[in-house]
């Protein structure tokens, strides 16, 4: 394809963003002209951080990359892709266990809209990192230094100290 920009989306809940997410976003930004990091907003799911907080954390963490912008989406990811003229959905795969569900979603998404899914292997140093585990470790007082940006770790510890109420 030539003559126009190639735009990819890195979708997720990002509750909160981890260094594993940032690794995928940075590598996607080297492959595509523009990367949209899309924060899924699902009112029926309770999150530790609000959509605005997740968006702010991503905006700060992705500031070094000029061709990365952050947005939110509700509803179907494919509708967001069509509206934003996105060519590819980039998903990180940590392990084979991620593959089954991600393959199913990729096939459903390509059934719904003309959008490709590109799987990117997670760098080995982040293969065990997941937002859910980071939150669990931090909830029980474990040290998550080095797994998330330092300012995210501080916000996480502060939120949990407030009682970790979901929003
Ligand atoms: O970080 P997560 O929770 O693994 O992200 C999952 C996300 C938000 C990428 C996925 O749930 C999604 O695409 N949700 C949007 C709703 C949608 O399009 N569902 C159909 C998927 S085939």
PDB file of C-alpha atoms in Angstrom, residues 2-167:
ATOM      1  CA  UNK A   2       1.298   3.431  -0.837  1.00  0.00           C
ATOM      2  CA  UNK A   3       0.133   7.023  -0.878  1.00  0.00           C
ATOM      3  CA  UNK A   4      -1.460   7.283   2.524  1.00  0.00           C
ATOM      4  CA  UNK A   5      -0.578   6.872   6.156  1.00  0.00           C
ATOM      5  CA  UNK A   6      -0.668   3.453   7.768  1.00  0.00           C
ATOM      6  CA  UNK A   7      -2.352   3.689  11.095  1.00  0.00           C
ATOM      7  CA  UNK A   8      -2.476   1.009  13.792  1.00  0.00           C
ATOM      8  CA  UNK A   9      -4.364   0.722  17.050  1.00  0.00           C
ATOM      9  CA  UNK A  10      -3.081  -0.749  20.307  1.00  0.00           C
ATOM     10  CA  UNK A  11      -6.310  -1.411  22.211  1.00  0.00           C
ATOM     11  CA  UNK A  12      -6.648  -2.408  25.836  1.00  0.00           C
ATOM     12  CA  UNK A  13      -8.005  -1.687  29.271  1.00  0.00           C
ATOM     13  CA  UNK A  14      -4.671  -0.337  30.540  1.00  0.00           C
ATOM     14  CA  UNK A  15      -5.749  -0.543  34.195  1.00  0.00           C
ATOM     15  CA  UNK A  16      -2.966   0.494  34.631  1.00  0.00           C
ATOM     16  CA  UNK A  17      -0.479   0.684  31.753  1.00  0.00           C
ATOM     17  CA  UNK A  18       2.529  -1.618  32.269  1.00  0.00           C
ATOM     18  CA  UNK A  19       6.018  -1.698  30.809  1.00  0.00           C
ATOM     19  CA  UNK A  20       4.826  -4.676  28.745  1.00  0.00           C
ATOM     20  CA  UNK A  21       2.188  -2.480  27.069  1.00  0.00           C
ATOM     21  CA  UNK A  22       4.740   0.274  26.484  1.00  0.00           C
ATOM     22  CA  UNK A  23       7.147  -2.168  24.849  1.00  0.00           C
ATOM     23  CA  UNK A  24       4.458  -3.190  22.334  1.00  0.00           C
ATOM     24  CA  UNK A  25       3.396   0.440  21.719  1.00  0.00           C
ATOM     25  CA  UNK A  26       6.991   1.566  21.120  1.00  0.00           C
ATOM     26  CA  UNK A  27       7.666  -1.288  18.682  1.00  0.00           C
ATOM     27  CA  UNK A  28       4.365  -0.678  16.859  1.00  0.00           C
ATOM     28  CA  UNK A  29       5.302   3.002  16.526  1.00  0.00           C
ATOM     29  CA  UNK A  30       8.431   1.946  14.616  1.00  0.00           C
ATOM     30  CA  UNK A  31       6.381  -0.151  12.167  1.00  0.00           C
ATOM     31  CA  UNK A  32       3.429   2.173  11.492  1.00  0.00           C
ATOM     32  CA  UNK A  33       3.147   5.848  10.540  1.00  0.00           C
ATOM     33  CA  UNK A  34       0.749   6.471  13.400  1.00  0.00           C
ATOM     34  CA  UNK A  35      -0.304   4.455  16.441  1.00  0.00           C
ATOM     35  CA  UNK A  36      -3.518   5.143  18.313  1.00  0.00           C
ATOM     36  CA  UNK A  37      -3.542   3.724  21.821  1.00  0.00           C
ATOM     37  CA  UNK A  38      -7.228   3.102  22.461  1.00  0.00           C
ATOM     38  CA  UNK A  39      -8.489   2.788  26.024  1.00  0.00           C
ATOM     39  CA  UNK A  40     -11.594   0.615  26.118  1.00  0.00           C
ATOM     40  CA  UNK A  41     -14.342   2.147  28.218  1.00  0.00           C
ATOM     41  CA  UNK A  42     -16.866  -0.417  29.370  1.00  0.00           C
ATOM     42  CA  UNK A  43     -19.273   0.973  31.969  1.00  0.00           C
ATOM     43  CA  UNK A  44     -20.241  -2.531  33.104  1.00  0.00           C
ATOM     44  CA  UNK A  45     -16.673  -3.351  34.169  1.00  0.00           C
ATOM     45  CA  UNK A  46     -15.241  -1.817  37.316  1.00  0.00           C
ATOM     46  CA  UNK A  47     -11.692  -0.594  37.049  1.00  0.00           C
ATOM     47  CA  UNK A  48      -9.159   0.569  39.630  1.00  0.00           C
ATOM     48  CA  UNK A  49      -8.528   3.698  37.538  1.00  0.00           C
ATOM     49  CA  UNK A  50     -11.156   5.748  35.716  1.00  0.00           C
ATOM     50  CA  UNK A  51     -10.994   6.104  31.939  1.00  0.00           C
ATOM     51  CA  UNK A  52      -9.646   9.659  32.360  1.00  0.00           C
ATOM     52  CA  UNK A  53      -6.937   8.476  34.739  1.00  0.00           C
ATOM     53  CA  UNK A  54      -5.923   5.659  32.389  1.00  0.00           C
ATOM     54  CA  UNK A  55      -5.838   8.104  29.483  1.00  0.00           C
ATOM     55  CA  UNK A  56      -3.700  10.563  31.463  1.00  0.00           C
ATOM     56  CA  UNK A  57      -1.233   7.868  32.513  1.00  0.00           C
ATOM     57  CA  UNK A  58      -0.869   6.682  28.904  1.00  0.00           C
ATOM     58  CA  UNK A  59      -0.487  10.245  27.628  1.00  0.00           C
ATOM     59  CA  UNK A  60       2.413  10.789  30.018  1.00  0.00           C
ATOM     60  CA  UNK A  61       4.023   7.387  29.396  1.00  0.00           C
ATOM     61  CA  UNK A  62       3.788   7.714  25.594  1.00  0.00           C
ATOM     62  CA  UNK A  63       4.954  11.357  25.444  1.00  0.00           C
ATOM     63  CA  UNK A  64       8.390  10.388  24.021  1.00  0.00           C
ATOM     64  CA  UNK A  65       6.854   8.973  20.836  1.00  0.00           C
ATOM     65  CA  UNK A  66       5.720  11.633  18.364  1.00  0.00           C
ATOM     66  CA  UNK A  67       3.560   9.331  16.242  1.00  0.00           C
ATOM     67  CA  UNK A  68       1.576   7.892  19.164  1.00  0.00           C
ATOM     68  CA  UNK A  69      -1.696   9.408  20.328  1.00  0.00           C
ATOM     69  CA  UNK A  70      -4.140   8.270  22.977  1.00  0.00           C
ATOM     70  CA  UNK A  71      -7.904   8.004  22.664  1.00  0.00           C
ATOM     71  CA  UNK A  72     -10.801   6.206  24.296  1.00  0.00           C
ATOM     72  CA  UNK A  73     -13.437   4.047  22.672  1.00  0.00           C
ATOM     73  CA  UNK A  74     -16.731   2.530  23.663  1.00  0.00           C
ATOM     74  CA  UNK A  75     -18.518  -0.313  21.943  1.00  0.00           C
ATOM     75  CA  UNK A  76     -16.919  -2.331  19.193  1.00  0.00           C
ATOM     76  CA  UNK A  77     -13.237  -1.917  18.446  1.00  0.00           C
ATOM     77  CA  UNK A  78     -13.949  -2.479  14.747  1.00  0.00           C
ATOM     78  CA  UNK A  79     -16.278   0.552  14.671  1.00  0.00           C
ATOM     79  CA  UNK A  80     -13.502   2.659  16.144  1.00  0.00           C
ATOM     80  CA  UNK A  81     -11.109   1.269  13.493  1.00  0.00           C
ATOM     81  CA  UNK A  82     -13.481   2.201  10.648  1.00  0.00           C
ATOM     82  CA  UNK A  83     -14.111   5.721  12.042  1.00  0.00           C
ATOM     83  CA  UNK A  84     -10.384   6.361  12.521  1.00  0.00           C
ATOM     84  CA  UNK A  85      -9.258   4.743   9.246  1.00  0.00           C
ATOM     85  CA  UNK A  86      -7.138   2.207  11.102  1.00  0.00           C
ATOM     86  CA  UNK A  87      -5.495  -0.554   9.046  1.00  0.00           C
ATOM     87  CA  UNK A  88      -4.246  -2.845  11.775  1.00  0.00           C
ATOM     88  CA  UNK A  89      -4.927  -3.916  15.343  1.00  0.00           C
ATOM     89  CA  UNK A  90      -1.655  -4.675  17.141  1.00  0.00           C
ATOM     90  CA  UNK A  91      -1.835  -7.207  19.969  1.00  0.00           C
ATOM     91  CA  UNK A  92       1.018  -8.445  22.138  1.00  0.00           C
ATOM     92  CA  UNK A  93       1.201 -12.185  22.773  1.00  0.00           C
ATOM     93  CA  UNK A  94       2.887 -13.171  26.023  1.00  0.00           C
ATOM     94  CA  UNK A  95       2.442 -16.910  25.746  1.00  0.00           C
ATOM     95  CA  UNK A  96       0.568 -19.624  23.854  1.00  0.00           C
ATOM     96  CA  UNK A  97      -2.209 -19.251  26.423  1.00  0.00           C
ATOM     97  CA  UNK A  98      -2.956 -15.768  25.040  1.00  0.00           C
ATOM     98  CA  UNK A  99      -3.273 -17.129  21.524  1.00  0.00           C
ATOM     99  CA  UNK A 100      -6.623 -18.981  21.573  1.00  0.00           C
ATOM    100  CA  UNK A 101      -8.728 -16.010  22.604  1.00  0.00           C
ATOM    101  CA  UNK A 102      -6.704 -13.502  20.601  1.00  0.00           C
ATOM    102  CA  UNK A 103      -7.086 -15.631  17.443  1.00  0.00           C
ATOM    103  CA  UNK A 104     -10.854 -15.803  17.988  1.00  0.00           C
ATOM    104  CA  UNK A 105     -11.054 -12.030  18.469  1.00  0.00           C
ATOM    105  CA  UNK A 106      -8.855 -11.392  15.418  1.00  0.00           C
ATOM    106  CA  UNK A 107     -11.086 -13.565  13.249  1.00  0.00           C
ATOM    107  CA  UNK A 108     -14.266 -11.977  14.607  1.00  0.00           C
ATOM    108  CA  UNK A 109     -12.837  -8.489  14.071  1.00  0.00           C
ATOM    109  CA  UNK A 110     -11.859  -9.269  10.477  1.00  0.00           C
ATOM    110  CA  UNK A 111     -15.367 -10.663   9.935  1.00  0.00           C
ATOM    111  CA  UNK A 112     -16.808  -7.359  11.169  1.00  0.00           C
ATOM    112  CA  UNK A 113     -14.554  -4.903   9.331  1.00  0.00           C
ATOM    113  CA  UNK A 114     -11.663  -4.808   6.864  1.00  0.00           C
ATOM    114  CA  UNK A 115      -8.979  -4.624   9.529  1.00  0.00           C
ATOM    115  CA  UNK A 116      -5.950  -6.866   9.996  1.00  0.00           C
ATOM    116  CA  UNK A 117      -4.692  -8.048  13.367  1.00  0.00           C
ATOM    117  CA  UNK A 118      -0.925  -8.130  13.803  1.00  0.00           C
ATOM    118  CA  UNK A 119       0.398 -10.260  16.669  1.00  0.00           C
ATOM    119  CA  UNK A 120       3.629  -9.095  18.203  1.00  0.00           C
ATOM    120  CA  UNK A 121       5.564 -11.360  20.570  1.00  0.00           C
ATOM    121  CA  UNK A 122       6.077  -9.743  23.948  1.00  0.00           C
ATOM    122  CA  UNK A 123       9.727  -9.149  24.768  1.00  0.00           C
ATOM    123  CA  UNK A 124      10.843 -11.940  27.141  1.00  0.00           C
ATOM    124  CA  UNK A 125      11.568  -9.484  29.955  1.00  0.00           C
ATOM    125  CA  UNK A 126       7.856  -8.579  30.134  1.00  0.00           C
ATOM    126  CA  UNK A 127       6.314 -11.967  29.376  1.00  0.00           C
ATOM    127  CA  UNK A 128       5.023 -12.411  32.947  1.00  0.00           C
ATOM    128  CA  UNK A 129       3.681  -8.872  33.310  1.00  0.00           C
ATOM    129  CA  UNK A 130      -0.085  -8.275  33.313  1.00  0.00           C
ATOM    130  CA  UNK A 131      -2.033  -5.357  34.784  1.00  0.00           C
ATOM    131  CA  UNK A 132      -4.139  -7.788  36.820  1.00  0.00           C
ATOM    132  CA  UNK A 133      -1.080  -9.432  38.426  1.00  0.00           C
ATOM    133  CA  UNK A 134       0.631  -6.090  39.032  1.00  0.00           C
ATOM    134  CA  UNK A 135      -2.497  -4.918  40.900  1.00  0.00           C
ATOM    135  CA  UNK A 136      -2.673  -8.148  42.897  1.00  0.00           C
ATOM    136  CA  UNK A 137       0.987  -7.972  43.916  1.00  0.00           C
ATOM    137  CA  UNK A 138       0.660  -4.281  44.859  1.00  0.00           C
ATOM    138  CA  UNK A 139      -2.571  -4.981  46.810  1.00  0.00           C
ATOM    139  CA  UNK A 140      -0.643  -7.362  49.070  1.00  0.00           C
ATOM    140  CA  UNK A 141       2.237  -4.933  49.520  1.00  0.00           C
ATOM    141  CA  UNK A 142       4.579  -6.484  46.947  1.00  0.00           C
ATOM    142  CA  UNK A 143       7.070  -4.326  45.097  1.00  0.00           C
ATOM    143  CA  UNK A 144       6.130  -3.657  41.466  1.00  0.00           C
ATOM    144  CA  UNK A 145       9.078  -1.371  40.776  1.00  0.00           C
ATOM    145  CA  UNK A 146      10.326  -1.855  37.224  1.00  0.00           C
ATOM    146  CA  UNK A 147       7.091  -3.429  35.988  1.00  0.00           C
ATOM    147  CA  UNK A 148       5.248  -0.141  35.437  1.00  0.00           C
ATOM    148  CA  UNK A 149       6.550   3.432  35.016  1.00  0.00           C
ATOM    149  CA  UNK A 150       7.505   4.932  38.386  1.00  0.00           C
ATOM    150  CA  UNK A 151       4.700   7.531  38.315  1.00  0.00           C
ATOM    151  CA  UNK A 152       2.186   4.743  37.644  1.00  0.00           C
ATOM    152  CA  UNK A 153       3.568   2.749  40.591  1.00  0.00           C
ATOM    153  CA  UNK A 154       3.112   5.803  42.814  1.00  0.00           C
ATOM    154  CA  UNK A 155      -0.487   6.309  41.646  1.00  0.00           C
ATOM    155  CA  UNK A 156      -1.189   2.608  42.130  1.00  0.00           C
ATOM    156  CA  UNK A 157       0.171   2.567  45.670  1.00  0.00           C
ATOM    157  CA  UNK A 158      -1.775   5.756  46.477  1.00  0.00           C
ATOM    158  CA  UNK A 159      -5.040   4.366  45.068  1.00  0.00           C
ATOM    159  CA  UNK A 160      -4.639   1.130  47.019  1.00  0.00           C
ATOM    160  CA  UNK A 161      -3.863   3.100  50.189  1.00  0.00           C
ATOM    161  CA  UNK A 162      -7.196   4.922  49.704  1.00  0.00           C
ATOM    162  CA  UNK A 163      -8.859   1.513  49.818  1.00  0.00           C
ATOM    163  CA  UNK A 164      -8.528   0.657  46.142  1.00  0.00           C
ATOM    164  CA  UNK A 165     -12.112   1.471  45.349  1.00  0.00           C
ATOM    165  CA  UNK A 166     -12.984   0.716  41.767  1.00  0.00           C
ATOM    166  CA  UNK A 167     -14.347   3.374  39.413  1.00  0.00           C
TER     167      UNK A 167
END
